[in-house]
């Protein structure tokens, strides 16, 4: 079991790590669904990565919006590259095109399929795993028996929200 917490700022990131979180997911200044959270700029993201890794914790970056073609072609890889080089542990995505580009450009980067992908069953999970996804985030609508069935039939990490619709 991993205790994973959201953070909308560098201070919150450090606080949840100090409170015992094993990992933190957060948004940078681009491509995150939590657009109105504080989010971190590149310098803050570097500090969060260094802080977390010093304490053997993980940072997952949300890139979980649907991207326009010009964003995919002109910004996405340049945006992720410095974080990847600094040791980013995973990227949380919902866009299949984004997922493919991350796999092509950062082949050893863990990819988590966002809850926004609306993963409802094992066939989808198996296909996502074949495309390089290392973890799925179940939609909040799935019951515990449905999640258990996916776990029994798919060899993949599963993340589930435990506070309903609250991050």
XYZ file of N, CA and C in Angstrom:
501
model
N 0.851 -1.177 0.000
C 0.000 0.000 0.000
C 0.890 1.232 0.000
N 0.522 2.176 -0.834
C 1.223 3.453 -0.905
C 0.254 4.544 -0.477
N 0.685 5.413 0.425
C -0.106 6.581 0.783
C 0.308 7.698 -0.162
N -0.645 8.118 -0.986
C -0.407 9.118 -2.014
C -1.285 10.326 -1.726
N -0.686 11.507 -1.740
C -1.429 12.723 -1.423
C -1.226 13.756 -2.519
N -2.232 14.610 -2.746
C -2.063 15.697 -3.699
C -1.374 16.879 -3.033
N -0.771 17.727 -3.854
C -0.199 18.966 -3.337
C -0.362 20.046 -4.390
N -0.852 21.180 -3.982
C -1.035 22.301 -4.883
C 0.039 23.349 -4.754
N 1.033 23.095 -3.893
C 2.137 24.036 -3.726
C 3.336 23.273 -3.171
N 4.480 23.902 -3.221
C 5.695 23.298 -2.684
C 5.579 23.084 -1.179
N 5.024 24.057 -0.466
C 4.862 23.914 0.985
C 3.969 22.727 1.334
N 2.877 22.568 0.597
C 1.982 21.432 0.861
C 2.690 20.125 0.511
N 3.439 20.109 -0.559
C 4.194 18.914 -0.938
C 5.106 18.473 0.209
N 5.871 19.396 0.749
C 6.762 19.071 1.863
C 5.973 18.635 3.092
N 4.852 19.286 3.341
C 4.037 18.958 4.516
C 3.481 17.541 4.445
N 2.965 17.134 3.283
C 2.394 15.792 3.206
C 3.478 14.723 3.262
N 4.654 15.033 2.749
C 5.774 14.099 2.892
C 6.148 13.982 4.367
N 6.245 15.113 5.047
C 6.589 15.096 6.476
C 5.514 14.422 7.316
N 4.278 14.426 6.826
C 3.180 13.780 7.545
C 3.097 12.281 7.260
N 3.953 11.773 6.351
C 4.001 10.337 6.130
C 3.609 9.850 4.752
N 3.278 10.735 3.832
C 2.926 10.286 2.484
C 4.137 9.622 1.829
N 3.882 8.523 1.150
C 4.931 7.823 0.407
C 5.199 8.494 -0.929
N 4.174 9.163 -1.456
C 4.277 9.798 -2.767
C 3.338 10.995 -2.801
N 3.645 11.907 -3.724
C 2.841 13.109 -3.896
C 2.563 13.267 -5.381
N 1.309 13.585 -5.709
C 1.050 13.954 -7.096
C 0.729 15.435 -7.123
N 1.276 16.069 -8.151
C 1.131 17.509 -8.244
C 1.172 17.954 -9.686
N 0.683 19.147 -9.890
C 0.687 19.718 -11.220
C 1.786 20.746 -11.345
N 2.317 20.818 -12.540
C 3.241 21.886 -12.854
C 2.462 23.041 -13.437
N 3.155 23.903 -14.151
C 2.468 25.074 -14.684
C 1.851 24.847 -16.057
N 1.827 23.576 -16.514
C 1.176 23.252 -17.785
C 0.490 21.893 -17.708
N -0.585 21.717 -18.438
C -1.215 20.428 -18.733
C -1.821 19.688 -17.544
N -2.084 20.351 -16.438
C -2.680 19.685 -15.290
C -4.142 20.032 -15.134
N -4.951 19.057 -14.733
C -6.389 19.269 -14.567
C -6.718 20.159 -13.374
N -5.788 20.272 -12.437
C -6.026 21.127 -11.269
C -5.499 22.530 -11.570
N -6.060 23.164 -12.587
C -5.548 24.441 -13.104
C -5.581 25.558 -12.068
N -6.498 25.491 -11.117
C -6.625 26.585 -10.159
C -5.963 26.283 -8.826
N -5.259 25.160 -8.734
C -4.414 24.916 -7.568
C -3.170 25.780 -7.740
N -2.373 25.905 -6.684
C -1.180 26.727 -6.772
C -0.233 26.250 -7.860
N -0.072 24.944 -7.965
C 0.815 24.308 -8.933
C 2.243 24.830 -8.813
N 3.163 24.088 -9.370
C 4.575 24.393 -9.183
C 5.222 24.820 -10.497
N 6.074 25.824 -10.413
C 6.862 26.187 -11.577
C 8.071 25.244 -11.644
N 8.916 25.403 -12.636
C 10.012 24.459 -12.830
C 10.965 24.432 -11.636
N 11.320 25.568 -11.108
C 12.235 25.613 -9.960
C 11.634 24.918 -8.737
N 10.358 25.171 -8.478
C 9.678 24.521 -7.350
C 9.569 23.019 -7.570
N 9.317 22.611 -8.804
C 9.241 21.184 -9.115
C 10.582 20.507 -8.840
N 11.664 21.149 -9.232
C 12.995 20.604 -8.944
C 13.203 20.461 -7.434
N 12.798 21.477 -6.682
C 12.951 21.411 -5.232
C 12.096 20.286 -4.636
N 10.879 20.121 -5.145
C 10.008 19.037 -4.673
C 10.635 17.676 -4.968
N 11.158 17.506 -6.170
C 11.807 16.240 -6.539
C 12.998 15.960 -5.635
N 13.842 16.947 -5.432
C 15.025 16.759 -4.585
C 14.630 16.430 -3.147
N 13.641 17.145 -2.627
C 13.180 16.930 -1.251
C 12.604 15.517 -1.092
N 11.738 15.142 -2.010
C 11.096 13.825 -1.933
C 12.137 12.711 -2.048
N 13.030 12.817 -3.004
C 14.008 11.744 -3.227
C 15.009 11.635 -2.093
N 15.321 12.763 -1.448
C 16.210 12.731 -0.278
C 15.602 11.869 0.836
N 14.269 11.854 0.890
C 13.560 11.078 1.918
C 12.986 9.774 1.372
N 13.446 9.366 0.181
C 13.018 8.122 -0.460
C 11.510 8.094 -0.724
N 10.987 9.220 -1.165
C 9.579 9.343 -1.531
C 9.489 9.597 -3.034
N 8.278 9.625 -3.561
C 8.076 9.725 -5.004
C 7.245 10.954 -5.369
N 7.501 11.457 -6.575
C 6.729 12.566 -7.133
C 6.130 12.127 -8.465
N 4.816 12.330 -8.596
C 4.095 12.029 -9.829
C 3.534 13.332 -10.370
N 3.815 13.609 -11.630
C 3.382 14.837 -12.274
C 2.100 14.602 -13.058
N 1.108 15.447 -12.831
C -0.130 15.337 -13.599
C 0.034 16.036 -14.942
N -0.171 15.264 -15.989
C -0.273 15.774 -17.356
C -1.590 15.184 -17.857
N -2.659 15.560 -17.165
C -3.928 14.855 -17.306
C -5.046 15.709 -17.891
N -4.672 16.516 -18.860
C -5.684 17.213 -19.647
C -5.582 16.696 -21.078
N -6.610 16.967 -21.853
C -6.556 16.643 -23.280
C -5.792 17.766 -23.973
N -4.809 17.397 -24.771
C -3.949 18.392 -25.391
C -4.343 18.651 -26.836
N -4.136 19.871 -27.253
C -4.313 20.243 -28.647
C -3.079 19.802 -29.417
N -3.221 19.623 -30.710
C -2.110 19.145 -31.532
C -0.880 20.033 -31.407
N -1.072 21.353 -31.411
C 0.090 22.247 -31.313
C 0.783 22.141 -29.955
N 0.050 21.797 -28.905
C 0.670 21.599 -27.592
C 1.473 20.303 -27.575
N 0.929 19.268 -28.183
C 1.622 17.987 -28.239
C 2.912 18.132 -29.045
N 2.818 18.775 -30.189
C 3.980 18.882 -31.073
C 5.001 19.892 -30.582
N 4.552 20.984 -29.972
C 5.477 22.056 -29.688
C 5.922 22.228 -28.255
N 5.228 21.587 -27.293
C 5.522 21.912 -25.906
C 5.692 20.713 -24.976
N 4.968 19.656 -25.214
C 4.880 18.562 -24.265
C 6.235 17.966 -23.877
N 7.014 17.538 -24.829
C 8.280 16.855 -24.534
C 9.259 17.818 -23.873
N 9.325 19.062 -24.371
C 10.213 20.057 -23.763
C 9.799 20.363 -22.333
N 8.509 20.300 -22.051
C 8.005 20.541 -20.697
C 8.408 19.417 -19.746
N 8.261 18.174 -20.167
C 8.536 17.026 -19.296
C 10.027 16.746 -19.141
N 10.813 16.973 -20.179
C 12.227 16.573 -20.200
C 13.030 17.004 -18.978
N 12.976 18.250 -18.530
C 13.797 18.618 -17.375
C 13.402 17.874 -16.090
N 12.119 17.593 -15.940
C 11.669 16.860 -14.754
C 12.119 15.404 -14.829
N 12.033 14.836 -16.004
C 12.504 13.469 -16.239
C 13.997 13.375 -15.908
N 14.758 14.340 -16.402
C 16.203 14.340 -16.146
C 16.512 14.513 -14.666
N 15.619 15.140 -13.918
C 15.802 15.368 -12.483
C 15.309 14.172 -11.663
N 14.707 13.169 -12.334
C 14.306 11.953 -11.635
C 12.825 11.799 -11.369
N 11.989 12.500 -12.123
C 10.543 12.370 -11.961
C 10.157 10.898 -11.958
N 9.316 10.504 -11.006
C 8.986 9.090 -10.825
C 7.891 8.590 -11.762
N 6.935 9.442 -12.103
C 5.857 9.013 -12.995
C 5.096 10.224 -13.501
N 4.377 9.993 -14.583
C 3.477 10.997 -15.151
C 2.080 10.389 -15.160
N 1.106 11.168 -14.720
C -0.291 10.742 -14.715
C -0.950 11.358 -15.944
N -1.486 10.513 -16.840
C -2.027 11.005 -18.104
C -3.453 10.507 -18.346
N -4.176 11.244 -19.194
C -5.483 10.764 -19.655
C -5.548 10.684 -21.169
N -4.649 11.349 -21.868
C -4.685 11.439 -23.322
C -3.814 10.328 -23.919
N -4.401 9.509 -24.789
C -3.659 8.389 -25.382
C -2.484 8.859 -26.238
N -2.629 9.986 -26.907
C -1.528 10.525 -27.693
C -0.375 10.972 -26.810
N -0.698 11.603 -25.701
C 0.322 12.003 -24.726
C 1.030 10.765 -24.195
N 0.262 9.753 -23.867
C 0.833 8.503 -23.348
C 1.830 7.920 -24.343
N 1.458 7.887 -25.602
C 2.332 7.328 -26.642
C 3.621 8.129 -26.774
N 3.517 9.436 -26.777
C 4.708 10.284 -26.902
C 5.629 10.159 -25.686
N 5.047 10.065 -24.514
C 5.879 9.884 -23.316
C 6.622 8.556 -23.397
N 5.935 7.512 -23.799
C 6.576 6.196 -23.921
C 7.710 6.242 -24.950
N 7.489 6.930 -26.063
C 8.511 7.015 -27.115
C 9.720 7.834 -26.672
N 9.486 8.931 -25.966
C 10.565 9.846 -25.616
C 11.214 9.559 -24.268
N 10.494 8.926 -23.386
C 11.001 8.608 -22.044
C 10.663 7.151 -21.742
N 11.332 6.207 -22.403
C 10.906 4.803 -22.352
C 10.908 4.164 -20.964
N 11.677 4.691 -20.037
C 11.685 4.089 -18.704
C 10.856 4.881 -17.687
N 10.111 5.886 -18.151
C 9.240 6.667 -17.273
C 7.979 5.868 -16.968
N 7.618 5.788 -15.693
C 6.355 5.162 -15.334
C 5.205 6.058 -15.785
N 4.180 5.413 -16.323
C 2.983 6.131 -16.760
C 1.795 5.589 -15.973
N 1.071 6.509 -15.345
C -0.140 6.151 -14.622
C -1.335 6.644 -15.427
N -2.272 5.759 -15.709
C -3.478 6.119 -16.443
C -4.448 6.790 -15.478
N -4.752 8.044 -15.748
C -5.566 8.877 -14.875
C -6.984 8.350 -14.709
N -7.594 8.716 -13.612
C -9.003 8.403 -13.389
C -9.882 8.996 -14.499
N -9.413 10.075 -15.151
C -10.167 10.671 -16.236
C -10.261 9.767 -17.461
N -9.455 8.702 -17.514
C -9.554 7.756 -18.631
C -10.794 6.877 -18.516
N -11.445 6.894 -17.370
C -12.670 6.136 -17.141
C -12.468 4.654 -17.457
N -11.537 4.048 -16.772
C -11.196 2.635 -16.956
C -12.232 1.801 -16.204
N -13.034 1.057 -16.953
C -14.143 0.345 -16.327
C -13.990 -1.168 -16.308
N -12.937 -1.705 -16.913
C -12.825 -3.154 -16.912
C -11.467 -3.644 -17.351
N -11.319 -4.940 -17.256
C -10.015 -5.553 -17.476
C -9.532 -5.496 -18.919
N -10.433 -5.473 -19.896
C -9.980 -5.386 -21.286
C -9.245 -4.069 -21.534
N -9.788 -2.990 -21.013
C -9.128 -1.687 -21.139
C -7.794 -1.698 -20.408
N -7.767 -2.255 -19.223
C -6.535 -2.299 -18.427
C -5.454 -3.088 -19.159
N -5.815 -4.220 -19.720
C -4.826 -5.025 -20.450
C -4.277 -4.265 -21.651
N -5.128 -3.543 -22.353
C -4.672 -2.754 -23.503
C -3.748 -1.627 -23.054
N -4.101 -0.962 -21.971
C -3.243 0.107 -21.460
C -1.890 -0.435 -21.020
N -1.886 -1.584 -20.396
C -0.613 -2.193 -19.990
C 0.234 -2.513 -21.227
N -0.399 -3.030 -22.263
C 0.320 -3.311 -23.510
C 0.927 -2.043 -24.113
N 0.325 -0.897 -23.834
C 0.830 0.374 -24.340
C 1.845 1.023 -23.399
N 2.187 0.338 -22.308
C 3.239 0.835 -21.426
C 2.793 1.450 -20.121
N 1.505 1.414 -19.819
C 1.027 1.953 -18.550
C 1.461 1.030 -17.414
N 1.950 1.627 -16.332
C 2.411 0.837 -15.184
C 1.425 0.843 -14.025
N 0.488 1.799 -14.037
C -0.515 1.884 -12.970
C -1.781 2.490 -13.550
N -2.910 2.000 -13.077
C -4.183 2.626 -13.430
C -4.766 3.286 -12.187
N -5.462 4.394 -12.413
C -6.197 5.051 -11.342
C -7.667 4.810 -11.641
N -8.287 4.003 -10.805
C -9.672 3.612 -11.075
C -10.613 4.808 -10.955
N -11.665 4.802 -11.767
C -12.673 5.847 -11.601
C -13.407 5.623 -10.281
N -13.888 6.690 -9.720
C -14.544 6.622 -8.403
C -15.817 5.787 -8.431
N -16.376 5.570 -9.634
C -17.640 4.838 -9.758
C -17.482 3.331 -9.604
N -16.263 2.814 -9.693
C -16.076 1.365 -9.575
C -16.241 0.919 -8.126
N -16.885 -0.223 -7.962
C -17.054 -0.791 -6.627
C -15.804 -1.581 -6.248
N -15.683 -1.911 -4.996
C -14.549 -2.718 -4.542
C -14.530 -4.082 -5.239
N -15.655 -4.780 -5.409
C -15.618 -6.051 -6.151
C -15.150 -5.873 -7.604
N -15.539 -4.781 -8.245
C -15.093 -4.537 -9.619
C -13.586 -4.283 -9.674
N -13.066 -3.535 -8.715
C -11.617 -3.285 -8.649
C -10.888 -4.593 -8.363
N -11.436 -5.393 -7.483
C -10.821 -6.681 -7.151
C -10.739 -7.579 -8.386
N -11.785 -7.574 -9.200
C -11.787 -8.388 -10.416
C -10.679 -7.951 -11.373
N -10.493 -6.640 -11.513
C -9.400 -6.143 -12.351
C -8.067 -6.618 -11.788
N -7.890 -6.506 -10.492
C -6.621 -6.910 -9.864
C -6.352 -8.401 -10.069
N -7.391 -9.212 -9.960
C -7.227 -10.660 -10.115
C -6.875 -11.058 -11.548
N -7.263 -10.239 -12.519
C -7.088 -10.611 -13.920
C -6.054 -9.787 -14.684
N -5.467 -8.801 -14.021
C -4.500 -7.928 -14.691
C -3.315 -7.690 -13.764
N -2.143 -7.905 -14.279
C -0.928 -7.699 -13.500
C -0.472 -6.251 -13.670
N -1.072 -5.362 -12.879
C -0.761 -3.938 -12.959
C -1.042 -3.303 -11.605
N -0.333 -2.218 -11.295
C -0.614 -1.478 -10.065
C -1.967 -0.791 -10.198
N -2.692 -0.760 -9.086
C -3.995 -0.101 -9.069
C -4.000 0.947 -7.965
N -4.439 2.141 -8.343
C -4.607 3.239 -7.396
C -6.081 3.579 -7.344
N -6.592 3.781 -6.145
C -7.999 4.154 -5.989
C -8.126 5.259 -4.954
N -9.007 6.198 -5.243
C -9.282 7.265 -4.273
C -10.052 6.656 -3.104
N -9.714 7.056 -1.906
C -10.410 6.529 -0.738
C -11.300 7.571 -0.080
N -11.334 8.755 -0.645
C -12.162 9.824 -0.097
C -13.191 10.297 -1.110
N -13.751 9.360 -1.877
C -14.769 9.740 -2.859
C -14.211 10.670 -3.902
N -14.854 11.798 -4.100
C -14.435 12.736 -5.136
C -13.387 13.731 -4.643
N -12.970 13.607 -3.386
C -11.967 14.532 -2.857
C -10.571 14.023 -3.181
N -9.717 14.937 -3.628
C -8.333 14.554 -3.894
C -7.578 14.445 -2.576
